[in-house]
XYZ file of C-alpha atoms in Angstrom:
305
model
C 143.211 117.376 123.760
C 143.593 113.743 122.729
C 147.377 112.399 121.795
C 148.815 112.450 117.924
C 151.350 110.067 116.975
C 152.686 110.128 113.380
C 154.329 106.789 112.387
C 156.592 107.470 109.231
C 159.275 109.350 107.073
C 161.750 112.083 107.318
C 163.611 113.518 103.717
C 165.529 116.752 103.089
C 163.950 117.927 100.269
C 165.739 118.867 97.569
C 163.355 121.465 95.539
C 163.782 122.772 91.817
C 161.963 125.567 90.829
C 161.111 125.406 86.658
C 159.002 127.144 84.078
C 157.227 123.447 83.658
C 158.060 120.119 84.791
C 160.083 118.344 82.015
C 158.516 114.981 79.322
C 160.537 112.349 79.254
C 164.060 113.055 77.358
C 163.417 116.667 77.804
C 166.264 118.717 79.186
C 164.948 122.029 81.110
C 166.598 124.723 82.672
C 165.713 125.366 86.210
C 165.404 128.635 88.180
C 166.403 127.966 91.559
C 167.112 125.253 94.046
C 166.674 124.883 97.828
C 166.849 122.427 100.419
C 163.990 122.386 102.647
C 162.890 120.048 105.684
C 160.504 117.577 104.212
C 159.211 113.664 104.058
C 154.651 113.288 104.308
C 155.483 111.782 108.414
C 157.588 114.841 108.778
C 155.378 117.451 107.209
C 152.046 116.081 109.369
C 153.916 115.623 112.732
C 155.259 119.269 111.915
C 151.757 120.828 110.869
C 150.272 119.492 113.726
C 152.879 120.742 116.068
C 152.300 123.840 114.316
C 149.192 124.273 114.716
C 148.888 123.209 118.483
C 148.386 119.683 118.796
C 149.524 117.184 121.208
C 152.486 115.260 118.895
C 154.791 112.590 119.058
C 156.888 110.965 115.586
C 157.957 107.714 115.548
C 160.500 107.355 112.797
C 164.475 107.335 111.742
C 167.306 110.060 110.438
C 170.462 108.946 109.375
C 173.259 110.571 111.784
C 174.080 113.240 109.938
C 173.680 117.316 109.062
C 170.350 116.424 107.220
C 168.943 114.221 109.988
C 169.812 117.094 112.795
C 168.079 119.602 110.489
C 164.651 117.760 110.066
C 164.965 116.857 114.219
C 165.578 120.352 114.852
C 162.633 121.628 113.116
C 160.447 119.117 114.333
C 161.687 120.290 118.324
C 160.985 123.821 116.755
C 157.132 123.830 117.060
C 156.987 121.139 120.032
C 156.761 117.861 118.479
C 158.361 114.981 120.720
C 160.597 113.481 118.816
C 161.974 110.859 121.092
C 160.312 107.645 119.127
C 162.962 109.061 116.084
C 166.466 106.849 115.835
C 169.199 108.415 114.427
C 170.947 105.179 112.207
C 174.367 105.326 112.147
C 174.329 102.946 109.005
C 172.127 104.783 107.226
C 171.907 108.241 105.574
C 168.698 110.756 106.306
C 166.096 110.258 103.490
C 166.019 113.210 100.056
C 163.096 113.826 98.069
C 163.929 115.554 94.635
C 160.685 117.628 94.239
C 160.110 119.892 90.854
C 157.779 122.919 90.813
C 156.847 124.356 88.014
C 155.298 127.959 87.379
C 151.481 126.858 87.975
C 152.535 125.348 91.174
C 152.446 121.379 90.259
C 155.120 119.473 91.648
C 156.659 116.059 90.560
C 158.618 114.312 92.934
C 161.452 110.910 93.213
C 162.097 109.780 96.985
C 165.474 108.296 98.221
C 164.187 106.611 100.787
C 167.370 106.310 103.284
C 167.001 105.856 107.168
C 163.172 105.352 106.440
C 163.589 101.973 104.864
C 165.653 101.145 107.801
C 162.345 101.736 109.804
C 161.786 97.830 111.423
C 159.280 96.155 113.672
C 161.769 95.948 115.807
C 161.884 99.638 116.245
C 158.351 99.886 116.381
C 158.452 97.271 119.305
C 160.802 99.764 121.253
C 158.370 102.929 120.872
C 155.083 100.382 121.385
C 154.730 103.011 124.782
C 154.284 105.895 122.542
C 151.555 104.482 120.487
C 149.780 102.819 123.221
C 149.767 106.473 125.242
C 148.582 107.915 122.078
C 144.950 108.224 121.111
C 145.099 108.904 117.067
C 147.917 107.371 114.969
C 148.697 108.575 111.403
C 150.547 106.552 108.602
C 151.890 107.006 104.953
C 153.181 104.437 102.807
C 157.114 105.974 102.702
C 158.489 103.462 105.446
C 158.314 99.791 104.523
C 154.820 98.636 103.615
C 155.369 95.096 106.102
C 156.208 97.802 108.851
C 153.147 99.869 107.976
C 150.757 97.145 108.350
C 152.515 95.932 111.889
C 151.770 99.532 113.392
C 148.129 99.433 111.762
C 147.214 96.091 113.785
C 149.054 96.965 117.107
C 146.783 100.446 116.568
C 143.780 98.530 116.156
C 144.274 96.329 118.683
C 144.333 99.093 121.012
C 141.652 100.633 119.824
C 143.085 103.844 118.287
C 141.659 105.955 116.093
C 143.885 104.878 112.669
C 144.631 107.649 109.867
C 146.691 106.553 106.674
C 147.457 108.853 103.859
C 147.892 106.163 101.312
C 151.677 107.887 99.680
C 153.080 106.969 97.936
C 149.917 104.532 96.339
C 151.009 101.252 95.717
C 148.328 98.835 93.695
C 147.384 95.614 94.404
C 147.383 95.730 98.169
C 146.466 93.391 99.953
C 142.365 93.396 100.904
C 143.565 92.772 104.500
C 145.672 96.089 104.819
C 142.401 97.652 104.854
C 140.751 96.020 107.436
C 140.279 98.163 110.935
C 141.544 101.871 109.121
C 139.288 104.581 110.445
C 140.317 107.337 107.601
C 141.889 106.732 104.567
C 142.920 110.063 102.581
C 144.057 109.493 98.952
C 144.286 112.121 96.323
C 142.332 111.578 93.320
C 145.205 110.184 91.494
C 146.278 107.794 94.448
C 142.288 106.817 94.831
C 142.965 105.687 90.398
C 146.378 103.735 91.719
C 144.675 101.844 94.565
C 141.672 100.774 93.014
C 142.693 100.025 89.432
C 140.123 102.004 88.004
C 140.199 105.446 85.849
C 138.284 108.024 87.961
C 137.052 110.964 85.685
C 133.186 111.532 87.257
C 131.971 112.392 90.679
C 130.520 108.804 90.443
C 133.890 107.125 89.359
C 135.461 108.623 92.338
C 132.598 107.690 94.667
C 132.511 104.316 93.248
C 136.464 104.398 93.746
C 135.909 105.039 97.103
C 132.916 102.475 98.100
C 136.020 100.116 97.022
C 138.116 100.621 99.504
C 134.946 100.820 102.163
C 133.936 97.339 101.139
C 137.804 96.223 101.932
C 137.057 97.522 105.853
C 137.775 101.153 106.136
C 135.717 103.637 107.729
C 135.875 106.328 105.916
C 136.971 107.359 102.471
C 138.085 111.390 102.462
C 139.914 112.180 98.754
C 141.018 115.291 98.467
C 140.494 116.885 94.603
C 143.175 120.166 94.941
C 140.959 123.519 93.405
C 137.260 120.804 93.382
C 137.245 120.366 96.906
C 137.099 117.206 98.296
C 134.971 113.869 98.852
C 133.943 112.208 101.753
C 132.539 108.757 101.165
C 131.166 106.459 104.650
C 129.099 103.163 104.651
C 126.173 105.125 104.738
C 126.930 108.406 102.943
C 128.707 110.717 100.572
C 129.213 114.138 100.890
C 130.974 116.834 98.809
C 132.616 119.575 100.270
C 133.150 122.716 98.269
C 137.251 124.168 98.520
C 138.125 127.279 99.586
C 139.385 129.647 96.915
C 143.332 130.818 96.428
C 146.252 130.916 93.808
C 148.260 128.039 94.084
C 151.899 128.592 94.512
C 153.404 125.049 95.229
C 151.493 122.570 96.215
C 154.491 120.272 98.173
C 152.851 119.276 101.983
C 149.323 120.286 100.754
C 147.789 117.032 101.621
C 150.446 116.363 104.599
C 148.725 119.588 105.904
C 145.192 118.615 105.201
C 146.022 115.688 107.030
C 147.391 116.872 109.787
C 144.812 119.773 110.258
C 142.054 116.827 110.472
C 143.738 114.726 112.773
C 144.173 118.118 114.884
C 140.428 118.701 114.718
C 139.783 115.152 115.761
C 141.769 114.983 118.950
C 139.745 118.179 120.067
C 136.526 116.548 119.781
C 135.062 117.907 116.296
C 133.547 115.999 114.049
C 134.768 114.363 110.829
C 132.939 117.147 108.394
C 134.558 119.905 110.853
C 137.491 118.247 110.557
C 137.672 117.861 107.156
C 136.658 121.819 107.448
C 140.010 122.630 108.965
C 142.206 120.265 106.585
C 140.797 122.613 103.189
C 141.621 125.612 105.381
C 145.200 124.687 106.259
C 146.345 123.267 102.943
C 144.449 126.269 100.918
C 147.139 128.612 103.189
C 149.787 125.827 102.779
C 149.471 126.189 98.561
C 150.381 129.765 98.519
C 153.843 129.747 100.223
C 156.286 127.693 98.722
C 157.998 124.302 100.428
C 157.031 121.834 102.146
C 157.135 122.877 106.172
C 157.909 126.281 105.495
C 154.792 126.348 104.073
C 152.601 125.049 106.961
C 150.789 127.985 108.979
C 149.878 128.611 112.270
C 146.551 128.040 113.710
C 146.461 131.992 114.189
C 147.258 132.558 110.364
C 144.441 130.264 109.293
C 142.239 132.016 111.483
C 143.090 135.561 110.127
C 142.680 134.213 106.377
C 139.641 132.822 107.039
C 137.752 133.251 109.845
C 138.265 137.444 109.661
């Protein structure tokens, strides 16, 4: 099995349970409120660990009860979490993430110890990413520091994942260049490109966008419609697997990780992108964002049985 390293941020999520997620200037009242280990690097290097991969996170806490939490959880299904500072200056990051009764979640980030995440931090864990074989990104660390990881990657010739998360527009046509897999959402796919993405041909053509820029592969994820996967070449469709959405918090992170799992055993990209519907289709019918993540045993039993 081939190395993981997940390059990105840690939050304590702060989750609000509600009938339905408030309009602006509208004042609901909430049903309950837990904290919960969170932050998209967090969640993948987690669901990977969880589900047996080889997995090492490169990131920062702040030194506190938070930051000891998400390390703790991370140690908890074997991730390695050495390449993750704890800042002294800086407090652990918080995500403020609503769920309302259908599942749908809105979310604000406080970004914390991950904005403190430097090239100069990166330069002290280079070891870990040159050992490591697949590296996976998200855009909730600085965007500069994103981009710094992305070219060391490629100049090693690693296989390069970013789940583009927090979508940011107008990025750079050079950011692009040398990504194996980029996984947006079909909202984030909308936010990257520009472009309103309604049609199976919109989002195709949304995706040939970012292909012409220099990635790989183009895998957008559509929740209950499945998802896309759009190469030079081709574009394929791949039906989702059925269930009654609970929360949806960590389903991509878990998609994600699931295909970068499937990957560094040697399956292909359409069995990998297999695996990432499986996982996340568990993942939406528990509520949270890690304590949502299965097992590799659990997927298995739902549906493989």
């Amino acid at each position: 099995m081939r190395k993981i390293v997940v390059v990105g941020s840690l939050n304590m999520d702060v989750v609000i349970e509600t009938p339905h997620l408030p309009e602006c200037g509208e004042t609901v009242s909430g049903k309950k409120i837990d904290l919960v280990s969170g932050g998209k690097g967090a969640n993948q290097a987690y669901a990977a660990g969880k589900l047996g991969g080889n997995v090492t996170m490169i990131g920062a806490v702040g030194n506190d009860a938070a930051g000891e939490t998400l390390l703790y959880n991370l140690k908890s299904v074997g991730v390695d979490v050495t390449g993750i500072r704890q800042m002294e200056n800086g407090t652990t990051g918080q995500a403020f993430i609503a769920v309302d009764d259908n599942g749908d979640n809105s979310i604000i980030i406080i970004p914390g110890a991950n904005g403190l995440v430097t090239k100069e931090l990166i330069d002290e864990k280079a070891d870990i990413i040159k050992e490591s074989d697949i590296v996976i990104m998200q855009l909730e660390i600085p965007l500069d520091v994103v981009e710094y990881v992305k070219e060391m990657a490629v100049r090693e010739r690693k296989t390069v994942i970013v789940d583009p998360a927090p979508a940011l527009p107008d990025l750079p046509d050079h950011f692009w260049r040398g990504i194996d897999y980029v996984k947006p959402n079909e909202t984030e796919l909308a936010i990257l490109t520009g472009r309103k993405l309604k049609t199976r041909e919109e989002l195709i053509g949304g995706a040939r966008v970012l292909i012409e820029k220099g990635v790989r592969n183009v895998i957008v994820t559509l929740g209950s419609e499945g998802c896309l996967m759009v190469t030079e070449d081709t574009e394929a469709f791949f039906c989702p697997y059925q269930v009654k959405a609970v929360d949806t918090t960590a389903a991509g992170d878990s998609f994600t990780a699931a295909f970068a799992l499937a990957l560094s055993q040697g399956k292909t990209c359409g069995e990998a992108v297999d695996l990432g519907q499986k996982v996340s289709s568990v993942a939406v019918t528990r509520k949270g964002a890690q304590t949502s993540i299965p097992t590799m045993e659990e997927v298995k039993k739902m549906w493989d049985e």
